[in-house]
PDB file of C-alpha atoms in Angstrom:
ATOM      1  CA  MET A   1       0.000   0.000   0.000  1.00  0.00           C
ATOM      2  CA  THR A   2       1.057   3.571  -0.508  1.00  0.00           C
ATOM      3  CA  GLY A   3       0.023   7.021   0.647  1.00  0.00           C
ATOM      4  CA  ASP A   4      -2.767   7.508   3.176  1.00  0.00           C
ATOM      5  CA  ALA A   5      -3.992   3.914   2.927  1.00  0.00           C
ATOM      6  CA  ALA A   6      -0.614   2.604   4.037  1.00  0.00           C
ATOM      7  CA  HIS A   7      -0.601   4.814   7.104  1.00  0.00           C
ATOM      8  CA  GLY A   8      -4.173   4.166   8.232  1.00  0.00           C
ATOM      9  CA  ALA A   9      -5.356   7.708   7.494  1.00  0.00           C
ATOM     10  CA  HIS A  10      -9.074   8.314   7.609  1.00  0.00           C
ATOM     11  CA  ALA A  11     -11.666  10.941   6.811  1.00  0.00           C
ATOM     12  CA  GLY A  12     -12.708  13.430   9.452  1.00  0.00           C
ATOM     13  CA  GLY A  13      -9.335  13.691  11.162  1.00  0.00           C
ATOM     14  CA  ASN A  14     -10.497  11.851  14.285  1.00  0.00           C
ATOM     15  CA  ALA A  15      -8.070   9.213  15.550  1.00  0.00           C
ATOM     16  CA  MET A  16     -10.618   7.241  17.571  1.00  0.00           C
ATOM     17  CA  GLY A  17     -13.423   5.049  16.324  1.00  0.00           C
ATOM     18  CA  THR A  18     -11.809   4.268  12.999  1.00  0.00           C
ATOM     19  CA  PRO A  19     -10.817   0.634  12.486  1.00  0.00           C
ATOM     20  CA  ALA A  20      -7.058   0.336  12.337  1.00  0.00           C
ATOM     21  CA  ALA A  21      -5.313  -1.476   9.508  1.00  0.00           C
ATOM     22  CA  THR A  22      -3.615  -4.858   9.746  1.00  0.00           C
ATOM     23  CA  LEU A  23       0.058  -4.666   8.777  1.00  0.00           C
ATOM     24  CA  SER A  24       2.253  -7.619   7.883  1.00  0.00           C
ATOM     25  CA  GLY A  25       5.364  -8.428   5.883  1.00  0.00           C
ATOM     26  CA  GLU A  26       9.107  -8.008   6.264  1.00  0.00           C
ATOM     27  CA  LEU A  27       8.948  -4.189   6.513  1.00  0.00           C
ATOM     28  CA  ILE A  28       6.283  -2.587   8.669  1.00  0.00           C
ATOM     29  CA  GLU A  29       6.188   1.214   8.759  1.00  0.00           C
ATOM     30  CA  LEU A  30       4.734   2.872  11.848  1.00  0.00           C
ATOM     31  CA  THR A  31       4.334   6.635  12.176  1.00  0.00           C
ATOM     32  CA  VAL A  32       3.868   8.114  15.650  1.00  0.00           C
ATOM     33  CA  ASP A  33       2.025  11.444  15.534  1.00  0.00           C
ATOM     34  CA  SER A  34      -0.712  13.370  17.325  1.00  0.00           C
ATOM     35  CA  ALA A  35      -4.266  13.893  16.116  1.00  0.00           C
ATOM     36  CA  PRO A  36      -7.446  15.584  17.352  1.00  0.00           C
ATOM     37  CA  VAL A  37     -10.063  13.440  19.098  1.00  0.00           C
ATOM     38  CA  MET A  38     -13.605  13.890  20.350  1.00  0.00           C
ATOM     39  CA  VAL A  39     -14.498  12.009  23.545  1.00  0.00           C
ATOM     40  CA  GLY A  40     -17.854  12.601  25.202  1.00  0.00           C
ATOM     41  CA  GLY A  41     -18.345  15.766  23.172  1.00  0.00           C
ATOM     42  CA  ARG A  42     -15.017  17.233  24.332  1.00  0.00           C
ATOM     43  CA  ARG A  43     -12.073  17.990  22.115  1.00  0.00           C
ATOM     44  CA  GLY A  44      -8.612  16.688  22.910  1.00  0.00           C
ATOM     45  CA  HIS A  45      -5.628  15.160  21.250  1.00  0.00           C
ATOM     46  CA  ALA A  46      -4.219  11.656  21.118  1.00  0.00           C
ATOM     47  CA  ILE A  47      -0.895  10.099  20.278  1.00  0.00           C
ATOM     48  CA  THR A  48      -1.542   7.882  17.256  1.00  0.00           C
ATOM     49  CA  VAL A  49       0.166   5.167  15.258  1.00  0.00           C
ATOM     50  CA  ASN A  50      -0.523   5.529  11.536  1.00  0.00           C
ATOM     51  CA  GLY A  51      -3.353   7.939  12.344  1.00  0.00           C
ATOM     52  CA  THR A  52      -5.361   5.751  14.750  1.00  0.00           C
ATOM     53  CA  THR A  53      -5.601   4.765  18.372  1.00  0.00           C
ATOM     54  CA  PRO A  54      -5.305   1.959  19.042  1.00  0.00           C
ATOM     55  CA  GLY A  55      -2.665   1.567  16.383  1.00  0.00           C
ATOM     56  CA  PRO A  56      -2.719  -1.010  13.602  1.00  0.00           C
ATOM     57  CA  LEU A  57      -2.636  -4.737  14.250  1.00  0.00           C
ATOM     58  CA  ILE A  58       0.849  -6.048  13.472  1.00  0.00           C
ATOM     59  CA  ARG A  59       0.597  -9.614  12.175  1.00  0.00           C
ATOM     60  CA  LEU A  60       3.817 -11.640  11.979  1.00  0.00           C
ATOM     61  CA  ARG A  61       4.862 -15.289  11.594  1.00  0.00           C
ATOM     62  CA  GLU A  62       7.176 -17.122  13.967  1.00  0.00           C
ATOM     63  CA  GLY A  63      10.646 -17.423  12.385  1.00  0.00           C
ATOM     64  CA  GLN A  64      10.298 -14.492   9.997  1.00  0.00           C
ATOM     65  CA  GLN A  65      12.753 -11.609   9.824  1.00  0.00           C
ATOM     66  CA  VAL A  66      11.012  -8.250  10.346  1.00  0.00           C
ATOM     67  CA  CYS A  67      11.928  -4.580  10.314  1.00  0.00           C
ATOM     68  CA  LEU A  68       9.553  -2.473  12.401  1.00  0.00           C
ATOM     69  CA  ARG A  69      10.398   1.031  11.159  1.00  0.00           C
ATOM     70  CA  VAL A  70       9.140   3.736  13.527  1.00  0.00           C
ATOM     71  CA  HIS A  71       8.915   7.354  12.323  1.00  0.00           C
ATOM     72  CA  ASN A  72       8.519  10.051  14.985  1.00  0.00           C
ATOM     73  CA  ARG A  73       6.411  13.025  13.841  1.00  0.00           C
ATOM     74  CA  LEU A  74       5.880  14.330  17.395  1.00  0.00           C
ATOM     75  CA  ASP A  75       7.560  17.422  18.843  1.00  0.00           C
ATOM     76  CA  GLU A  76       9.100  15.255  21.579  1.00  0.00           C
ATOM     77  CA  ASP A  77      11.006  11.979  21.883  1.00  0.00           C
ATOM     78  CA  THR A  78       9.041   8.752  21.539  1.00  0.00           C
ATOM     79  CA  SER A  79       9.625   5.035  21.937  1.00  0.00           C
ATOM     80  CA  ILE A  80       7.758   1.776  21.434  1.00  0.00           C
ATOM     81  CA  HIS A  81       8.114  -1.213  23.742  1.00  0.00           C
ATOM     82  CA  TRP A  82       7.253  -4.558  22.114  1.00  0.00           C
ATOM     83  CA  HIS A  83       5.543  -6.057  25.165  1.00  0.00           C
ATOM     84  CA  GLY A  84       6.323  -9.760  25.580  1.00  0.00           C
ATOM     85  CA  LEU A  85       8.374 -10.089  22.392  1.00  0.00           C
ATOM     86  CA  LEU A  86      11.802 -11.691  22.567  1.00  0.00           C
ATOM     87  CA  VAL A  87      13.886  -8.999  20.882  1.00  0.00           C
ATOM     88  CA  PRO A  88      17.539  -7.930  21.117  1.00  0.00           C
ATOM     89  CA  PHE A  89      17.963  -5.582  24.112  1.00  0.00           C
ATOM     90  CA  GLN A  90      18.662  -2.549  21.911  1.00  0.00           C
ATOM     91  CA  PHE A  91      15.153  -2.883  20.411  1.00  0.00           C
ATOM     92  CA  ASP A  92      13.265  -3.275  23.699  1.00  0.00           C
ATOM     93  CA  GLY A  93      12.018   0.308  23.515  1.00  0.00           C
ATOM     94  CA  VAL A  94      12.886   1.570  26.995  1.00  0.00           C
ATOM     95  CA  PRO A  95      14.628   4.971  26.688  1.00  0.00           C
ATOM     96  CA  GLY A  96      17.600   5.469  28.975  1.00  0.00           C
ATOM     97  CA  ILE A  97      17.901   1.728  29.628  1.00  0.00           C
ATOM     98  CA  SER A  98      18.245  -0.101  26.326  1.00  0.00           C
ATOM     99  CA  TYR A  99      18.329   2.737  23.788  1.00  0.00           C
ATOM    100  CA  PRO A 100      18.082   6.549  23.638  1.00  0.00           C
ATOM    101  CA  GLY A 101      14.553   6.788  22.196  1.00  0.00           C
ATOM    102  CA  ILE A 102      13.505   8.284  18.883  1.00  0.00           C
ATOM    103  CA  ALA A 103      14.015  12.042  18.576  1.00  0.00           C
ATOM    104  CA  PRO A 104      11.479  14.289  16.787  1.00  0.00           C
ATOM    105  CA  GLY A 105      11.718  13.890  13.016  1.00  0.00           C
ATOM    106  CA  GLN A 106      13.852  10.746  13.317  1.00  0.00           C
ATOM    107  CA  THR A 107      13.275   7.122  12.297  1.00  0.00           C
ATOM    108  CA  PHE A 108      14.410   3.986  14.109  1.00  0.00           C
ATOM    109  CA  ASP A 109      14.536   0.462  12.641  1.00  0.00           C
ATOM    110  CA  HIS A 110      13.854  -2.479  14.966  1.00  0.00           C
ATOM    111  CA  VAL A 111      15.206  -5.466  12.974  1.00  0.00           C
ATOM    112  CA  PHE A 112      14.976  -8.972  14.442  1.00  0.00           C
ATOM    113  CA  THR A 113      13.849 -12.547  13.862  1.00  0.00           C
ATOM    114  CA  VAL A 114      10.475 -13.397  15.410  1.00  0.00           C
ATOM    115  CA  ARG A 115      11.154 -16.169  17.948  1.00  0.00           C
ATOM    116  CA  GLN A 116       7.711 -17.032  19.315  1.00  0.00           C
ATOM    117  CA  ALA A 117       4.006 -17.228  18.513  1.00  0.00           C
ATOM    118  CA  GLY A 118       1.063 -15.753  20.388  1.00  0.00           C
ATOM    119  CA  THR A 119      -0.787 -12.528  21.098  1.00  0.00           C
ATOM    120  CA  TYR A 120       1.112  -9.484  22.359  1.00  0.00           C
ATOM    121  CA  TRP A 121       0.938  -5.700  22.252  1.00  0.00           C
ATOM    122  CA  TYR A 122       3.110  -2.664  21.712  1.00  0.00           C
ATOM    123  CA  HIS A 123       2.964   0.601  23.628  1.00  0.00           C
ATOM    124  CA  GLY A 124       4.794   3.842  24.232  1.00  0.00           C
ATOM    125  CA  HIS A 125       7.442   4.170  26.930  1.00  0.00           C
ATOM    126  CA  SER A 126       7.901   7.960  26.797  1.00  0.00           C
ATOM    127  CA  ASN A 127       6.128  10.920  28.408  1.00  0.00           C
ATOM    128  CA  MET A 128       2.790   9.175  29.165  1.00  0.00           C
ATOM    129  CA  GLN A 129       2.284   8.528  25.438  1.00  0.00           C
ATOM    130  CA  GLU A 130       0.788   5.091  26.133  1.00  0.00           C
ATOM    131  CA  ALA A 131      -2.017   6.692  28.174  1.00  0.00           C
ATOM    132  CA  MET A 132      -2.593   9.151  25.330  1.00  0.00           C
ATOM    133  CA  GLY A 133      -3.144   6.421  22.728  1.00  0.00           C
ATOM    134  CA  LEU A 134       0.233   4.989  21.688  1.00  0.00           C
ATOM    135  CA  PHE A 135      -0.558   1.263  21.811  1.00  0.00           C
ATOM    136  CA  GLY A 136      -1.724  -1.558  19.538  1.00  0.00           C
ATOM    137  CA  PRO A 137      -1.989  -5.342  19.143  1.00  0.00           C
ATOM    138  CA  ILE A 138       0.491  -7.888  17.795  1.00  0.00           C
ATOM    139  CA  VAL A 139      -0.476 -11.378  16.604  1.00  0.00           C
ATOM    140  CA  ILE A 140       2.269 -13.868  15.746  1.00  0.00           C
ATOM    141  CA  ASP A 141       1.147 -16.969  13.885  1.00  0.00           C
ATOM    142  CA  PRO A 142       2.996 -20.246  14.572  1.00  0.00           C
ATOM    143  CA  ALA A 143       5.630 -21.439  12.094  1.00  0.00           C
ATOM    144  CA  GLY A 144       5.235 -24.486   9.913  1.00  0.00           C
ATOM    145  CA  GLY A 145       1.477 -24.324   9.555  1.00  0.00           C
ATOM    146  CA  ARG A 146       0.872 -25.757  13.015  1.00  0.00           C
ATOM    147  CA  LYS A 147      -2.313 -24.542  14.621  1.00  0.00           C
ATOM    148  CA  PRO A 148      -2.185 -22.360  17.724  1.00  0.00           C
ATOM    149  CA  SER A 149      -3.169 -23.962  21.005  1.00  0.00           C
ATOM    150  CA  ARG A 150      -6.814 -23.513  21.792  1.00  0.00           C
ATOM    151  CA  MET A 151      -7.440 -21.953  25.157  1.00  0.00           C
ATOM    152  CA  THR A 152     -10.670 -22.521  27.056  1.00  0.00           C
ATOM    153  CA  ALA A 153     -11.812 -20.722  30.150  1.00  0.00           C
ATOM    154  CA  SER A 154     -13.917 -21.997  32.991  1.00  0.00           C
ATOM    155  CA  THR A 155     -15.104 -20.171  36.072  1.00  0.00           C
ATOM    156  CA  ARG A 156     -15.322 -21.421  39.627  1.00  0.00           C
ATOM    157  CA  SER A 157     -15.707 -19.970  43.068  1.00  0.00           C
ATOM    158  CA  CYS A 158     -12.420 -19.486  44.929  1.00  0.00           C
ATOM    159  CA  CYS A 159     -12.684 -21.354  48.204  1.00  0.00           C
ATOM    160  CA  THR A 160     -10.853 -18.794  50.368  1.00  0.00           C
ATOM    161  CA  THR A 161     -12.402 -15.542  49.161  1.00  0.00           C
ATOM    162  CA  GLY A 162     -15.632 -16.535  47.482  1.00  0.00           C
ATOM    163  CA  ALA A 163     -14.561 -14.478  44.439  1.00  0.00           C
ATOM    164  CA  THR A 164     -14.987 -15.870  40.944  1.00  0.00           C
ATOM    165  CA  CYS A 165     -11.745 -17.153  39.456  1.00  0.00           C
ATOM    166  CA  ILE A 166     -11.016 -17.896  35.819  1.00  0.00           C
ATOM    167  CA  ARG A 167      -8.906 -20.930  35.017  1.00  0.00           C
ATOM    168  CA  MET A 168      -7.327 -21.253  31.573  1.00  0.00           C
ATOM    169  CA  SER A 169      -6.497 -24.622  30.068  1.00  0.00           C
ATOM    170  CA  CYS A 170      -5.305 -25.878  26.668  1.00  0.00           C
TER     171      CYS A 170
END
Protein backbone atom coordinates (compact mmCIF):
# COMPACT_ATOMS: atom_id res chain seq x y z
CA MET A 1 0.00 0.00 0.00
CA THR A 2 1.06 3.57 -0.51
CA GLY A 3 0.02 7.02 0.65
CA ASP A 4 -2.77 7.51 3.18
CA ALA A 5 -3.99 3.91 2.93
CA ALA A 6 -0.61 2.60 4.04
CA HIS A 7 -0.60 4.81 7.10
CA GLY A 8 -4.17 4.17 8.23
CA ALA A 9 -5.36 7.71 7.49
CA HIS A 10 -9.07 8.31 7.61
CA ALA A 11 -11.67 10.94 6.81
CA GLY A 12 -12.71 13.43 9.45
CA GLY A 13 -9.34 13.69 11.16
CA ASN A 14 -10.50 11.85 14.29
CA ALA A 15 -8.07 9.21 15.55
CA MET A 16 -10.62 7.24 17.57
CA GLY A 17 -13.42 5.05 16.32
CA THR A 18 -11.81 4.27 13.00
CA PRO A 19 -10.82 0.63 12.49
CA ALA A 20 -7.06 0.34 12.34
CA ALA A 21 -5.31 -1.48 9.51
CA THR A 22 -3.61 -4.86 9.75
CA LEU A 23 0.06 -4.67 8.78
CA SER A 24 2.25 -7.62 7.88
CA GLY A 25 5.36 -8.43 5.88
CA GLU A 26 9.11 -8.01 6.26
CA LEU A 27 8.95 -4.19 6.51
CA ILE A 28 6.28 -2.59 8.67
CA GLU A 29 6.19 1.21 8.76
CA LEU A 30 4.73 2.87 11.85
CA THR A 31 4.33 6.63 12.18
CA VAL A 32 3.87 8.11 15.65
CA ASP A 33 2.02 11.44 15.53
CA SER A 34 -0.71 13.37 17.32
CA ALA A 35 -4.27 13.89 16.12
CA PRO A 36 -7.45 15.58 17.35
CA VAL A 37 -10.06 13.44 19.10
CA MET A 38 -13.60 13.89 20.35
CA VAL A 39 -14.50 12.01 23.55
CA GLY A 40 -17.85 12.60 25.20
CA GLY A 41 -18.34 15.77 23.17
CA ARG A 42 -15.02 17.23 24.33
CA ARG A 43 -12.07 17.99 22.11
CA GLY A 44 -8.61 16.69 22.91
CA HIS A 45 -5.63 15.16 21.25
CA ALA A 46 -4.22 11.66 21.12
CA ILE A 47 -0.89 10.10 20.28
CA THR A 48 -1.54 7.88 17.26
CA VAL A 49 0.17 5.17 15.26
CA ASN A 50 -0.52 5.53 11.54
CA GLY A 51 -3.35 7.94 12.34
CA THR A 52 -5.36 5.75 14.75
CA THR A 53 -5.60 4.76 18.37
CA PRO A 54 -5.31 1.96 19.04
CA GLY A 55 -2.66 1.57 16.38
CA PRO A 56 -2.72 -1.01 13.60
CA LEU A 57 -2.64 -4.74 14.25
CA ILE A 58 0.85 -6.05 13.47
CA ARG A 59 0.60 -9.61 12.17
CA LEU A 60 3.82 -11.64 11.98
CA ARG A 61 4.86 -15.29 11.59
CA GLU A 62 7.18 -17.12 13.97
CA GLY A 63 10.65 -17.42 12.38
CA GLN A 64 10.30 -14.49 10.00
CA GLN A 65 12.75 -11.61 9.82
CA VAL A 66 11.01 -8.25 10.35
CA CYS A 67 11.93 -4.58 10.31
CA LEU A 68 9.55 -2.47 12.40
CA ARG A 69 10.40 1.03 11.16
CA VAL A 70 9.14 3.74 13.53
CA HIS A 71 8.91 7.35 12.32
CA ASN A 72 8.52 10.05 14.99
CA ARG A 73 6.41 13.02 13.84
CA LEU A 74 5.88 14.33 17.39
CA ASP A 75 7.56 17.42 18.84
CA GLU A 76 9.10 15.25 21.58
CA ASP A 77 11.01 11.98 21.88
CA THR A 78 9.04 8.75 21.54
CA SER A 79 9.62 5.04 21.94
CA ILE A 80 7.76 1.78 21.43
CA HIS A 81 8.11 -1.21 23.74
CA TRP A 82 7.25 -4.56 22.11
CA HIS A 83 5.54 -6.06 25.16
CA GLY A 84 6.32 -9.76 25.58
CA LEU A 85 8.37 -10.09 22.39
CA LEU A 86 11.80 -11.69 22.57
CA VAL A 87 13.89 -9.00 20.88
CA PRO A 88 17.54 -7.93 21.12
CA PHE A 89 17.96 -5.58 24.11
CA GLN A 90 18.66 -2.55 21.91
CA PHE A 91 15.15 -2.88 20.41
CA ASP A 92 13.26 -3.27 23.70
CA GLY A 93 12.02 0.31 23.51
CA VAL A 94 12.89 1.57 27.00
CA PRO A 95 14.63 4.97 26.69
CA GLY A 96 17.60 5.47 28.97
CA ILE A 97 17.90 1.73 29.63
CA SER A 98 18.24 -0.10 26.33
CA TYR A 99 18.33 2.74 23.79
CA PRO A 100 18.08 6.55 23.64
CA GLY A 101 14.55 6.79 22.20
CA ILE A 102 13.51 8.28 18.88
CA ALA A 103 14.01 12.04 18.58
CA PRO A 104 11.48 14.29 16.79
CA GLY A 105 11.72 13.89 13.02
CA GLN A 106 13.85 10.75 13.32
CA THR A 107 13.27 7.12 12.30
CA PHE A 108 14.41 3.99 14.11
CA ASP A 109 14.54 0.46 12.64
CA HIS A 110 13.85 -2.48 14.97
CA VAL A 111 15.21 -5.47 12.97
CA PHE A 112 14.98 -8.97 14.44
CA THR A 113 13.85 -12.55 13.86
CA VAL A 114 10.47 -13.40 15.41
CA ARG A 115 11.15 -16.17 17.95
CA GLN A 116 7.71 -17.03 19.31
CA ALA A 117 4.01 -17.23 18.51
CA GLY A 118 1.06 -15.75 20.39
CA THR A 119 -0.79 -12.53 21.10
CA TYR A 120 1.11 -9.48 22.36
CA TRP A 121 0.94 -5.70 22.25
CA TYR A 122 3.11 -2.66 21.71
CA HIS A 123 2.96 0.60 23.63
CA GLY A 124 4.79 3.84 24.23
CA HIS A 125 7.44 4.17 26.93
CA SER A 126 7.90 7.96 26.80
CA ASN A 127 6.13 10.92 28.41
CA MET A 128 2.79 9.17 29.16
CA GLN A 129 2.28 8.53 25.44
CA GLU A 130 0.79 5.09 26.13
CA ALA A 131 -2.02 6.69 28.17
CA MET A 132 -2.59 9.15 25.33
CA GLY A 133 -3.14 6.42 22.73
CA LEU A 134 0.23 4.99 21.69
CA PHE A 135 -0.56 1.26 21.81
CA GLY A 136 -1.72 -1.56 19.54
CA PRO A 137 -1.99 -5.34 19.14
CA ILE A 138 0.49 -7.89 17.80
CA VAL A 139 -0.48 -11.38 16.60
CA ILE A 140 2.27 -13.87 15.75
CA ASP A 141 1.15 -16.97 13.89
CA PRO A 142 3.00 -20.25 14.57
CA ALA A 143 5.63 -21.44 12.09
CA GLY A 144 5.23 -24.49 9.91
CA GLY A 145 1.48 -24.32 9.56
CA ARG A 146 0.87 -25.76 13.01
CA LYS A 147 -2.31 -24.54 14.62
CA PRO A 148 -2.19 -22.36 17.72
CA SER A 149 -3.17 -23.96 21.00
CA ARG A 150 -6.81 -23.51 21.79
CA MET A 151 -7.44 -21.95 25.16
CA THR A 152 -10.67 -22.52 27.06
CA ALA A 153 -11.81 -20.72 30.15
CA SER A 154 -13.92 -22.00 32.99
CA THR A 155 -15.10 -20.17 36.07
CA ARG A 156 -15.32 -21.42 39.63
CA SER A 157 -15.71 -19.97 43.07
CA CYS A 158 -12.42 -19.49 44.93
CA CYS A 159 -12.68 -21.35 48.20
CA THR A 160 -10.85 -18.79 50.37
CA THR A 161 -12.40 -15.54 49.16
CA GLY A 162 -15.63 -16.54 47.48
CA ALA A 163 -14.56 -14.48 44.44
CA THR A 164 -14.99 -15.87 40.94
CA CYS A 165 -11.75 -17.15 39.46
CA ILE A 166 -11.02 -17.90 35.82
CA ARG A 167 -8.91 -20.93 35.02
CA MET A 168 -7.33 -21.25 31.57
CA SER A 169 -6.50 -24.62 30.07
CA CYS A 170 -5.30 -25.88 26.67
